[in-house]
GROMACS .gro file of C-alpha atoms in nm:
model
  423
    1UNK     CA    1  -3.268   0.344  -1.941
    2UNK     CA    2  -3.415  -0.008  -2.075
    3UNK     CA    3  -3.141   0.030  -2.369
    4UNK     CA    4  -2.878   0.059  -2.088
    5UNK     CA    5  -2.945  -0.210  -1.851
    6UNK     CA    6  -2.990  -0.425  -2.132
    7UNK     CA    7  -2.601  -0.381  -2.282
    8UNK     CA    8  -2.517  -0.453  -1.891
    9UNK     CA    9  -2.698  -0.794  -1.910
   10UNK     CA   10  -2.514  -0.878  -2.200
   11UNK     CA   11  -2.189  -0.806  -2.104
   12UNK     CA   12  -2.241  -0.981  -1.757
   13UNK     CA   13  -2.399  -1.290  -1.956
   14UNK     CA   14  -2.104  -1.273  -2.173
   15UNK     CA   15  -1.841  -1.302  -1.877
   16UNK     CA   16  -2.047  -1.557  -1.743
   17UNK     CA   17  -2.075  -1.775  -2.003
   18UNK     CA   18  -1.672  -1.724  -2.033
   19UNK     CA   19  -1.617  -1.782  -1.722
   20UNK     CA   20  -1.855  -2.086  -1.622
   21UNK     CA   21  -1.906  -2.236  -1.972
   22UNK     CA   22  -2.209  -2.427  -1.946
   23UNK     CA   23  -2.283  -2.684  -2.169
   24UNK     CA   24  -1.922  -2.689  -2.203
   25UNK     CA   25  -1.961  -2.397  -2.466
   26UNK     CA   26  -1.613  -2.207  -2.601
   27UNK     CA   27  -1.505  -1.902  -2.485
   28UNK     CA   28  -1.464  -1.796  -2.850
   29UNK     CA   29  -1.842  -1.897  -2.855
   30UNK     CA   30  -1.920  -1.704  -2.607
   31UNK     CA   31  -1.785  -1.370  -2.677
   32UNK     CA   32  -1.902  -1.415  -3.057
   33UNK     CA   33  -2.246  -1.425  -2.961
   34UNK     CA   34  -2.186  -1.110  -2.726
   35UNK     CA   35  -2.036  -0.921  -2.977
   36UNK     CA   36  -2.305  -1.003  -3.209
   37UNK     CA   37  -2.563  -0.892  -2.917
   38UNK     CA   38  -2.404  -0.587  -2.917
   39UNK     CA   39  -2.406  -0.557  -3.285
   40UNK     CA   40  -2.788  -0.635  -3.290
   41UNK     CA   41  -2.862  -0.382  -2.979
   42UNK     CA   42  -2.722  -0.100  -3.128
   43UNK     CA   43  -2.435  -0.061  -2.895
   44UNK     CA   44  -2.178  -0.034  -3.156
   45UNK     CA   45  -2.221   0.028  -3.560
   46UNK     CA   46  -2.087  -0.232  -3.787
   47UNK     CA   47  -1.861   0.028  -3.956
   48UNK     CA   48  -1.734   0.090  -3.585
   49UNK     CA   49  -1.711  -0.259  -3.532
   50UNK     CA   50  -1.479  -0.310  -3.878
   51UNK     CA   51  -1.258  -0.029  -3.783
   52UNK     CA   52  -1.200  -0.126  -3.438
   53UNK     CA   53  -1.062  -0.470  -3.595
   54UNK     CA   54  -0.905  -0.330  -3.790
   55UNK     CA   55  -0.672  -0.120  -3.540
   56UNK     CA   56  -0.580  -0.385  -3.351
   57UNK     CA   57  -0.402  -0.544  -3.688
   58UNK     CA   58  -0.064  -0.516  -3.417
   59UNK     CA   59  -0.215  -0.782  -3.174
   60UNK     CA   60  -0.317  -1.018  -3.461
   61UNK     CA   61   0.004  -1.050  -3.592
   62UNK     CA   62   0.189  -1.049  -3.257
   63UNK     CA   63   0.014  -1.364  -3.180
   64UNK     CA   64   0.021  -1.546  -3.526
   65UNK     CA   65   0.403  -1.488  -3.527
   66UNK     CA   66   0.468  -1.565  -3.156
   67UNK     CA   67   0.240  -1.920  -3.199
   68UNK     CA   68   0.406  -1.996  -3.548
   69UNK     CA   69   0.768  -1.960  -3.373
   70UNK     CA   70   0.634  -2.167  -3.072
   71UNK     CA   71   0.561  -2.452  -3.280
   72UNK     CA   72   0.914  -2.452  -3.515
   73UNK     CA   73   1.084  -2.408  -3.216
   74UNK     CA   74   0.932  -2.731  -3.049
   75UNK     CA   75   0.974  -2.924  -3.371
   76UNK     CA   76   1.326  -2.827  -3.342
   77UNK     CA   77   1.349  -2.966  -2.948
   78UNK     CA   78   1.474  -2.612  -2.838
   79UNK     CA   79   1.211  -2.678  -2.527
   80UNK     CA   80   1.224  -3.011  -2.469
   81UNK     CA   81   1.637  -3.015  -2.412
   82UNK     CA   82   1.575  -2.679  -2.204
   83UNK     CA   83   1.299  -2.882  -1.996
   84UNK     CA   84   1.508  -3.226  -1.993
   85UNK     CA   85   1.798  -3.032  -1.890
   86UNK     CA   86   1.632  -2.857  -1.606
   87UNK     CA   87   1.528  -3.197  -1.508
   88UNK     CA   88   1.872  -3.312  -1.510
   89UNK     CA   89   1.994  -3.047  -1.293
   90UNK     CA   90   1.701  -3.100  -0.995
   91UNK     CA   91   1.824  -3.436  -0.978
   92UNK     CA   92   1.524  -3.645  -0.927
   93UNK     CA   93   1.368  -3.368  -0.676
   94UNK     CA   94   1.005  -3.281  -0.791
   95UNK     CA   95   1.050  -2.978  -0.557
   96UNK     CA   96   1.380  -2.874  -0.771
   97UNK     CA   97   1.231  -2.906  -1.097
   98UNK     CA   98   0.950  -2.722  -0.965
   99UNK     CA   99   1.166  -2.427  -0.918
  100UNK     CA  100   1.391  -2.522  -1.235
  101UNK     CA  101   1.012  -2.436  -1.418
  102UNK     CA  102   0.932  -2.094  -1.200
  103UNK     CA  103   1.303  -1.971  -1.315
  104UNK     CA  104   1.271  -2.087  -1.710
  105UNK     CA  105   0.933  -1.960  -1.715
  106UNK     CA  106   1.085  -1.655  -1.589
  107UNK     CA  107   1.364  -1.621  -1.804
  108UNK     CA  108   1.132  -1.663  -2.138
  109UNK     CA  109   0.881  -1.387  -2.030
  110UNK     CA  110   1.149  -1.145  -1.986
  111UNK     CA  111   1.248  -1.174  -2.338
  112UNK     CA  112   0.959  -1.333  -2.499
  113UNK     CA  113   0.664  -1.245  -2.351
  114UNK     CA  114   0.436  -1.412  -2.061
  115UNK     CA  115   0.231  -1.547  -2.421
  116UNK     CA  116   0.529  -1.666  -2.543
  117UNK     CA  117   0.554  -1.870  -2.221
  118UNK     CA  118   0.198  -1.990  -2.216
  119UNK     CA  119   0.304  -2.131  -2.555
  120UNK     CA  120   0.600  -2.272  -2.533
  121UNK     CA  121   0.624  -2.411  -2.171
  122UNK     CA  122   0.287  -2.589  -2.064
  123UNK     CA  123   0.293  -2.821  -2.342
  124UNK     CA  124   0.654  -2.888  -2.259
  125UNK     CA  125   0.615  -2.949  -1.880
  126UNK     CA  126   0.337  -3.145  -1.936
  127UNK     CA  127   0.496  -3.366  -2.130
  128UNK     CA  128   0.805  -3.386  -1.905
  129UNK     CA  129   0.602  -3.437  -1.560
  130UNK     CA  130   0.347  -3.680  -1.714
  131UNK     CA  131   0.647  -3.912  -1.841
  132UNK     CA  132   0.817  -3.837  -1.483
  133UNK     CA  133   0.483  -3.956  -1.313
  134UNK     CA  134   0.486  -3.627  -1.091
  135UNK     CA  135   0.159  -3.483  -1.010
  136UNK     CA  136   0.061  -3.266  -1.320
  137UNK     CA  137  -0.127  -2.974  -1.175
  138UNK     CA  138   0.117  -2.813  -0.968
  139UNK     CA  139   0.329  -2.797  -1.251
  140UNK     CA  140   0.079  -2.657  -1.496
  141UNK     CA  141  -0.058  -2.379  -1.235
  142UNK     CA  142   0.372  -2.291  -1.216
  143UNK     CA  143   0.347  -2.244  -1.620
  144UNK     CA  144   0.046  -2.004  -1.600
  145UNK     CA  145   0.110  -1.808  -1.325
  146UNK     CA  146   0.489  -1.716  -1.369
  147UNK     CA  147   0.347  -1.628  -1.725
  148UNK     CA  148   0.181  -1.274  -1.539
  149UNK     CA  149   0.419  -1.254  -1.203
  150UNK     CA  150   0.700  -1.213  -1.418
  151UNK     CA  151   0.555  -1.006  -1.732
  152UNK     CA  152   0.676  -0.659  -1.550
  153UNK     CA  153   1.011  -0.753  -1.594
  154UNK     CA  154   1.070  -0.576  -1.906
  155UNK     CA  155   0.882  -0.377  -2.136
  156UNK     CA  156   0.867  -0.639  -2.408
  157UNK     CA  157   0.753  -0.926  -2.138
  158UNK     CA  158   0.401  -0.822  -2.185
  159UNK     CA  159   0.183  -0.649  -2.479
  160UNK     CA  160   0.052  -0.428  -2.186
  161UNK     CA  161   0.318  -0.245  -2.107
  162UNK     CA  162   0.401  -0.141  -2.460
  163UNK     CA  163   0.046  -0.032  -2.445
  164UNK     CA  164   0.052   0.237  -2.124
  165UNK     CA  165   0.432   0.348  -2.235
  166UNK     CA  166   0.374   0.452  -2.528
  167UNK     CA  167   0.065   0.693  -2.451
  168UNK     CA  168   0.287   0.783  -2.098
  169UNK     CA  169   0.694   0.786  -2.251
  170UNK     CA  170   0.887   0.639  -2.016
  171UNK     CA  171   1.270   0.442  -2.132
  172UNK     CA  172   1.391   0.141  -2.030
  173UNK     CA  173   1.555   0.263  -1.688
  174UNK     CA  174   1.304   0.427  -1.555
  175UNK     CA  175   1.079   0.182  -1.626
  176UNK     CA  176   1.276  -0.108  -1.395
  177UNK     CA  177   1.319   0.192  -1.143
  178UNK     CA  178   0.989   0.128  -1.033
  179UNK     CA  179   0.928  -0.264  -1.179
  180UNK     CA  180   1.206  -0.434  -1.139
  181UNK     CA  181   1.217  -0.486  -0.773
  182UNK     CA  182   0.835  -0.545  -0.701
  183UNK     CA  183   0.868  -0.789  -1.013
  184UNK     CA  184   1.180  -0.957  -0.827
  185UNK     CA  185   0.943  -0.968  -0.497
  186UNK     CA  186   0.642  -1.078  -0.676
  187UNK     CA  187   0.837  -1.398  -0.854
  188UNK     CA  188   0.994  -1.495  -0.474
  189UNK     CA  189   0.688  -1.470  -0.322
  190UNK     CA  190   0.451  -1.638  -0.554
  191UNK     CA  191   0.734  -1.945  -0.565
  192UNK     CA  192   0.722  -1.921  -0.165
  193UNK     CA  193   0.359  -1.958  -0.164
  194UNK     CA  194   0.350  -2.246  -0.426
  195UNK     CA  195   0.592  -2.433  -0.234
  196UNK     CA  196   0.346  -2.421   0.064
  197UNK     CA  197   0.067  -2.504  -0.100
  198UNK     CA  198   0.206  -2.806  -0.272
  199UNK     CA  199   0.397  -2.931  -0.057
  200UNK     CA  200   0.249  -3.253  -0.008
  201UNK     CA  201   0.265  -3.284  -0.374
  202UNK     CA  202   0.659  -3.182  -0.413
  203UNK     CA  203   0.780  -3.419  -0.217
  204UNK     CA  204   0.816  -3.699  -0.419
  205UNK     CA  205   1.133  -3.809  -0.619
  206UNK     CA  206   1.076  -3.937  -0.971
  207UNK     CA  207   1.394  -4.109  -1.162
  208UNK     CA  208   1.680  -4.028  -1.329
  209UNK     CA  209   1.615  -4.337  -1.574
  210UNK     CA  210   1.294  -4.174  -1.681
  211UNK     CA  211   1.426  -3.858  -1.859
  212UNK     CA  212   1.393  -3.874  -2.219
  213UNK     CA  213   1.707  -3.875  -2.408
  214UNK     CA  214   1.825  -3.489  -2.463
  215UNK     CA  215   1.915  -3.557  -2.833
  216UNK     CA  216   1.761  -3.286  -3.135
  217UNK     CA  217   1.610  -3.473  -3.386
  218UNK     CA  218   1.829  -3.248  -3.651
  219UNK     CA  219   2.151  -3.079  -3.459
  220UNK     CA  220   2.175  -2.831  -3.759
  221UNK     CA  221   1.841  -2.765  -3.751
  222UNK     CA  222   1.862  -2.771  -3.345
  223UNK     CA  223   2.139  -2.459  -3.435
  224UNK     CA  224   1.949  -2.243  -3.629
  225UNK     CA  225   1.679  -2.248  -3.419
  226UNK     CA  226   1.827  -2.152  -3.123
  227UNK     CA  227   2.035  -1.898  -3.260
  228UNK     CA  228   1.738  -1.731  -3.422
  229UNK     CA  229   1.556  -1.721  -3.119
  230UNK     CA  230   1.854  -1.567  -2.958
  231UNK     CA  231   1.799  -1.297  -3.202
  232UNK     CA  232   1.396  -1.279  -3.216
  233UNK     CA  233   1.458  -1.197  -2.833
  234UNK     CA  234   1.680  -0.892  -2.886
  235UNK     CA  235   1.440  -0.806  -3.188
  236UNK     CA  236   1.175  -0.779  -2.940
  237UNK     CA  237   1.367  -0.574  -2.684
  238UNK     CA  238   1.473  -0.334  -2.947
  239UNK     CA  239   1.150  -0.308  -3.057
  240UNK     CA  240   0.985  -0.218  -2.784
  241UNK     CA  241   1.308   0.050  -2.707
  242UNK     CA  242   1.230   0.203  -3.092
  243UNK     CA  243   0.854   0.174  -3.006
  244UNK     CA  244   0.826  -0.073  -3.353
  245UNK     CA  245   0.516  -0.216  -3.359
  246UNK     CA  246   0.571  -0.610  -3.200
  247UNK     CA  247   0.380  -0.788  -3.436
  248UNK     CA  248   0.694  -0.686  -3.699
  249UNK     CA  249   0.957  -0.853  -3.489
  250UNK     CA  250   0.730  -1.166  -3.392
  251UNK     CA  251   0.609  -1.216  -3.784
  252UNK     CA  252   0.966  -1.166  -3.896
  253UNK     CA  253   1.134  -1.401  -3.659
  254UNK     CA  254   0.821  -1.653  -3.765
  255UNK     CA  255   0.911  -1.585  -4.132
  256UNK     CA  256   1.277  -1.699  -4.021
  257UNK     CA  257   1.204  -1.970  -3.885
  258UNK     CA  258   0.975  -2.068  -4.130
  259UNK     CA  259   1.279  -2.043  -4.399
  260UNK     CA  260   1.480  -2.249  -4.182
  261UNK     CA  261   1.252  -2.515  -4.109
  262UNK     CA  262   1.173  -2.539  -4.494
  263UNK     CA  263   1.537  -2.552  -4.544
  264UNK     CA  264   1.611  -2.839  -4.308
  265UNK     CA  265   1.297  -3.033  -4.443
  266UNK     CA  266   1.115  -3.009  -4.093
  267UNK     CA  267   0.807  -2.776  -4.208
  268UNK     CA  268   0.479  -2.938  -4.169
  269UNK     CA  269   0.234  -2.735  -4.277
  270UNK     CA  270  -0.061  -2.981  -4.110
  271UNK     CA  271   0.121  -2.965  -3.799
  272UNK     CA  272   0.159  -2.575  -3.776
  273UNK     CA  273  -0.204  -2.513  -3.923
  274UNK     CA  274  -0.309  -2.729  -3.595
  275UNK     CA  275  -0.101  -2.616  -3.338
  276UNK     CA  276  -0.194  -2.266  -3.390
  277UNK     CA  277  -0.504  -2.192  -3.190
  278UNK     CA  278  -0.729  -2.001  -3.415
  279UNK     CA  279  -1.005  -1.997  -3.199
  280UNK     CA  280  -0.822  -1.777  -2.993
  281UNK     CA  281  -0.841  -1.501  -3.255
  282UNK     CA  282  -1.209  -1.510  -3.274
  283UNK     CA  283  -1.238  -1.465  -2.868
  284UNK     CA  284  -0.981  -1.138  -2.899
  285UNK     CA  285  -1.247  -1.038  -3.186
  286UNK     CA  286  -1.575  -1.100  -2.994
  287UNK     CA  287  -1.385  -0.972  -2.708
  288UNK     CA  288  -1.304  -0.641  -2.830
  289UNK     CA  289  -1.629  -0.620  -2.957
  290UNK     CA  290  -1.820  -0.680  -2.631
  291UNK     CA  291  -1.558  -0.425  -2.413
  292UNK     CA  292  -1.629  -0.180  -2.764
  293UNK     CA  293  -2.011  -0.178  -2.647
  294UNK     CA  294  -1.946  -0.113  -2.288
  295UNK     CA  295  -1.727   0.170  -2.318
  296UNK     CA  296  -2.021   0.347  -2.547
  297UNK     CA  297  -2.206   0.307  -2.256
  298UNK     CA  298  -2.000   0.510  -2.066
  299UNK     CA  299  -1.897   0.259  -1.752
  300UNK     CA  300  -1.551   0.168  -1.820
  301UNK     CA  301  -1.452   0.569  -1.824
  302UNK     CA  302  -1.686   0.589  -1.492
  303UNK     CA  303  -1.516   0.305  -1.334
  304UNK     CA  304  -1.182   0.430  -1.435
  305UNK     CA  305  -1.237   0.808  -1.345
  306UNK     CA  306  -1.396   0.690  -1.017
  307UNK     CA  307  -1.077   0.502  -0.927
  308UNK     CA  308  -0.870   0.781  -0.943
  309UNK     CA  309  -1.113   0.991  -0.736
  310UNK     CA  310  -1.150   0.741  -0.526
  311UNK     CA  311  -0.787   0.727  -0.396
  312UNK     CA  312  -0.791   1.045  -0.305
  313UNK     CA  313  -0.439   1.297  -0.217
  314UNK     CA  314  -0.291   1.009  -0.007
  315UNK     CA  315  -0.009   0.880  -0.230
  316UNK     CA  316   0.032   0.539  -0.047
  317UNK     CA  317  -0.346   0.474  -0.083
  318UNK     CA  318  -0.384   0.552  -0.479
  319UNK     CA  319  -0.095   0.311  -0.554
  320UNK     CA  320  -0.310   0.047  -0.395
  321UNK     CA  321  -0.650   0.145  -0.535
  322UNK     CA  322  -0.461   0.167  -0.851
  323UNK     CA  323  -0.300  -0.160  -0.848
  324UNK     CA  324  -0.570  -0.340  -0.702
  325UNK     CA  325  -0.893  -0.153  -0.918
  326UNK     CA  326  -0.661  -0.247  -1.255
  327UNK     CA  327  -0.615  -0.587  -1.139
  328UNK     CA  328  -0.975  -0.631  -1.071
  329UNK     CA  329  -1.049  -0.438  -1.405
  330UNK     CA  330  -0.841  -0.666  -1.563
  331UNK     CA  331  -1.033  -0.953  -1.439
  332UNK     CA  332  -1.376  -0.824  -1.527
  333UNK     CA  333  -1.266  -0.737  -1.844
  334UNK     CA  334  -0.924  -0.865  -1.990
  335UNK     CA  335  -0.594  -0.668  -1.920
  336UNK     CA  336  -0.572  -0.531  -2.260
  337UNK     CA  337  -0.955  -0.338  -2.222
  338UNK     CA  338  -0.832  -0.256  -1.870
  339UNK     CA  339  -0.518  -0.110  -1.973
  340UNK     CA  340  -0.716   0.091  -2.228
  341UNK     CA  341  -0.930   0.240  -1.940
  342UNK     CA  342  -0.707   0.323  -1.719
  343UNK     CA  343  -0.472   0.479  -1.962
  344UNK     CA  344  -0.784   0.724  -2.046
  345UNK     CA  345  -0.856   0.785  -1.651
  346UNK     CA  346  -0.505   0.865  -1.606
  347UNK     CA  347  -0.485   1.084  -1.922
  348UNK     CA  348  -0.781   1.320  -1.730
  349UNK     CA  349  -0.580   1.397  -1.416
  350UNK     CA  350  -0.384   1.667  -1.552
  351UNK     CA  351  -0.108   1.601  -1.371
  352UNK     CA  352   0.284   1.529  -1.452
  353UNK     CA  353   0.630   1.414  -1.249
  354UNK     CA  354   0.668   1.140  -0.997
  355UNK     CA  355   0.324   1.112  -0.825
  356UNK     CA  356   0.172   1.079  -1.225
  357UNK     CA  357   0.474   0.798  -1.353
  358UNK     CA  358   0.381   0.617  -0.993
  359UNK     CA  359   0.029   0.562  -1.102
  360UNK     CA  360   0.092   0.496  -1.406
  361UNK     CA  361   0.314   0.178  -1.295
  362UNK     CA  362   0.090   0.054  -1.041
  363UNK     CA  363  -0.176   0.067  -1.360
  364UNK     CA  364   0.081  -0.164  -1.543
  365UNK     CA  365   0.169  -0.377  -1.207
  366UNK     CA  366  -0.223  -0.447  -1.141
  367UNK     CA  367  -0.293  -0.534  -1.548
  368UNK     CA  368   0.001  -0.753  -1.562
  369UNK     CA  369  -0.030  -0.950  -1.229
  370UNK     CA  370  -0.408  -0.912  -1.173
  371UNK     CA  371  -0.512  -1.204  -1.404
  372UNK     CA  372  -0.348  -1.437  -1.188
  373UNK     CA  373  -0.712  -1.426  -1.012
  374UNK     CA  374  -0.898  -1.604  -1.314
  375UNK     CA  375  -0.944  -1.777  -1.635
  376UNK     CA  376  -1.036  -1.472  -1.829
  377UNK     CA  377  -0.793  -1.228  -1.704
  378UNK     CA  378  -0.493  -1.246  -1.972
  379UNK     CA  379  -0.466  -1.378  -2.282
  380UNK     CA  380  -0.177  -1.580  -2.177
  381UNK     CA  381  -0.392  -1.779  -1.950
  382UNK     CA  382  -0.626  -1.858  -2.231
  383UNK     CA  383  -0.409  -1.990  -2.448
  384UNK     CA  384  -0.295  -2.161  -2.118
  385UNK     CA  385  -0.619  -2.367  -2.112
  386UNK     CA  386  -0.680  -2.386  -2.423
  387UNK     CA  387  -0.350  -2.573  -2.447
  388UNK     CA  388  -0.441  -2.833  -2.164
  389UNK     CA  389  -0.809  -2.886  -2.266
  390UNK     CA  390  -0.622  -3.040  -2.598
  391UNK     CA  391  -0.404  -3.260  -2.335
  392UNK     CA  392  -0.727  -3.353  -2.197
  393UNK     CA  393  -0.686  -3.178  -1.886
  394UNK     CA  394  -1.004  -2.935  -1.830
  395UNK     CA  395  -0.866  -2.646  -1.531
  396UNK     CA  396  -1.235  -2.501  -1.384
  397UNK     CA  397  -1.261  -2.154  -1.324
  398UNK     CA  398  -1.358  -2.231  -0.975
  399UNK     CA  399  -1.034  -2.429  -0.929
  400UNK     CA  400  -0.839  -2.152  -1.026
  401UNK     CA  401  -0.968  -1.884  -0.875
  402UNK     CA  402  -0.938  -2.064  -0.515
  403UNK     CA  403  -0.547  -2.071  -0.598
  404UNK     CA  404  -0.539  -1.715  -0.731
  405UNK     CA  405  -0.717  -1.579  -0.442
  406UNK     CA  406  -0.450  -1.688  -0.225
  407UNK     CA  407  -0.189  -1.538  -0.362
  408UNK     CA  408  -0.276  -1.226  -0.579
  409UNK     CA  409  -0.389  -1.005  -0.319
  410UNK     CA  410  -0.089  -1.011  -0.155
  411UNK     CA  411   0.113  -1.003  -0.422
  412UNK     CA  412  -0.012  -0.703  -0.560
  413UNK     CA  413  -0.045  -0.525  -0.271
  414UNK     CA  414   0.343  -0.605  -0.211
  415UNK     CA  415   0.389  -0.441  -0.569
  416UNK     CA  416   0.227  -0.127  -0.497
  417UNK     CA  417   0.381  -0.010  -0.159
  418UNK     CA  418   0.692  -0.062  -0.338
  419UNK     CA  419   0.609   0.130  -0.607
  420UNK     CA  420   0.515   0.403  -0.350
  421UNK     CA  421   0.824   0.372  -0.149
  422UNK     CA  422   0.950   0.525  -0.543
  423UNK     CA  423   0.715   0.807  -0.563
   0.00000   0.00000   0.00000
């Protein structure tokens, strides 16, 4: 008993030092000591701990080739013409370009993933408001949170849903039979709510005089890059079609890029080495580690087995309790644990055909949209903040979660009875 309630301690400890970071301590930190708690307590062996590294070689890569591709492709300009462009086109309206940065960000989850936006965007925007003098936040909190309202979109806009399809099947149609419209819903709503809640903000007018010039530094360079990403995009679609491993299509396209950026004398190696955030791999690590510990303790299969029970035969009411128990998973935990629970709750129902495939997309819709609620959610808002605490901007968790609150709930509840009008 003393052996249990001590592995709960440290994986509440751990969360809490993740999510209130006192002494302004790392997340990476945080989950590396956790992980080496868990180590030390017995929780998990260290041969169990190398293997389970070791499997998730797919998410390593994913997110070494998606950050090296984020970087070339910002050398190039690709994002800041896109950005100065959308700027452009609002026309000196802060509200305009607000929306000109919910529909980009939308576009580039679809076929790039919501990481892929937390990459490439924030730094963009930031750099666009800041020299626009437009309130910064509003912006930023647009970046992150379009990042998870729009990463049920497609397959290949989130890791996650390559996850649950390929233990549940399901193509490409069927999966936007029951996505695509709450995703549609989702996007409108949260860019309804956003426009209430900073309104005071969005009503300023910045000008025209202030955009940067729209000029690459290297046109032929400018080229290449955007015609690679054009194909890195339908590399990742067809990937996740041919169930291909992502981490193949994101290092190849980085190994592309990395050719052409060679080629057209642009590669800095100092540059790249810094821009990729390697601290983020050691928080996945420690992470995995931690959630590793907790399942041998038996609670994530409770939680996720009690879920299911718990929503009973009415099929309205386990939509919600699914959507809304894997978003709260997902904030407890990370989406990508959560995912890995539910998948193993829904695996022991035993049961097939449309009531089964509805569950099994309200798992996705409350693992993709549920992190909206905090800092620890997704990875995408990590890399999120870990991209404005180098801008100097430091997001609390508090801060965030007062936005998130006002908005998630309803969001995913919105997702769900849609997906049960389907079933």
């Amino acid at each position: 008993m003393l052996h249990f309630i001590f592995g709960i301690i440290i994986f509440i400890l751990t969360l809490g030092a993740i999510m209130l970071r006192p002494y302004r301590i790392s997340e990476a930190l945080a989950s590396t000591v956790g992980a080496a708690l868990m180590l030390i307590g017995g929780f998990l062996m260290p041969g169990e701990a190398i293997q389970l590294l070791k499997g998730e070689w797919n998410i390593y890569g994913f997110f070494l080739g998606l950050m090296t591709i984020s970087t070339i492709a910002e050398q190039a300009g690709i994002f800041e013409v896109l950005a100065n462009q959308t700027g452009r086109l609002a026309n000196g309206s802060a509200r305009r370009l607000f929306l000109g940065v919910f529909l980009v960000g939308a576009l580039l989850t679809a076929f790039l993933s919501n990481d892929a936006t937390a990459l490439i965007l924030t730094p963009v925007v930031y750099a666009l408001v800041t020299r626009l003098r437009l309130p910064v936040l509003p912006y930023m909190f647009a970046c992150t949170f379009i990042a998870d309202t729009a990463s049920f979109l497609l397959p290949v806009s989130n890791p996650i849903n390559i996850l649950i399809l390929d233990s549940f099947g399901g193509g490409l149609g069927v999966f936007l039979r029951y996505l695509f419209l709450p995703a549609i819903f989702c996007i409108a709503l949260n860019i309804v709510f956003f426009l209430f809640l900073f309104r005071t903000d969005l009503r300023r007018k910045y000008k025209m005089s202030d955009l940067p010039a729209t000029q690459p530094p290297n046109r032929s360079f400018f080229r290449f890059t955007l015609a690679s990403l054009s194909v890195i995009a339908v590399a990742f679609v067809l990937a996740s079609s041919f169930q291909v491993p992502l981490s193949l299509a994101a290092l190849g396209g980085a190994a592309v890029l990395l050719f052409g950026s060679w080629r057209f004398g642009h590669l800095e190696w100092g540059r790249l080495r810094h821009e990729i955030s390697w601290s983020l791999f050691v928080f996945i690590s420690g992470m995995f580690l931690v959630i590793r510990g907790v399942e041998n303790l038996g609670l994530t299969s409770r939680f996720g087995a009690g879920l299911i029970q718990f929503a009973g035969s009415s099929p309205l009411r386990a939509s919600l309790f699914t959507a809304v128990g894997s978003a709260l998973g997902a904030n407890l935990i990370n989406n990508v644990p959560m995912a890995l629970v539910m998948i193993s709750a829904l695996r022991t129902m035993g049961t097939t055909g449309s009531a089964h495939l509805s569950l099994v997309y309200a798992a996705i819709l409350g693992c993709d949209l549920g992190p909206n609620l905090t800092t620890v959610g997704s990875l995408a808002t990590m890399l999120w903040l870990l991209i404005l605490r180098r801008k100097g901007l430091d997001v609390s968790s508090v801060e965030y979660f007062k936005l998130g609150i006002l908005v998630v709930p309803v969001m995913v509840a919105v997702g769900a009875v849609l997906i049960w009008l389907n079933w």
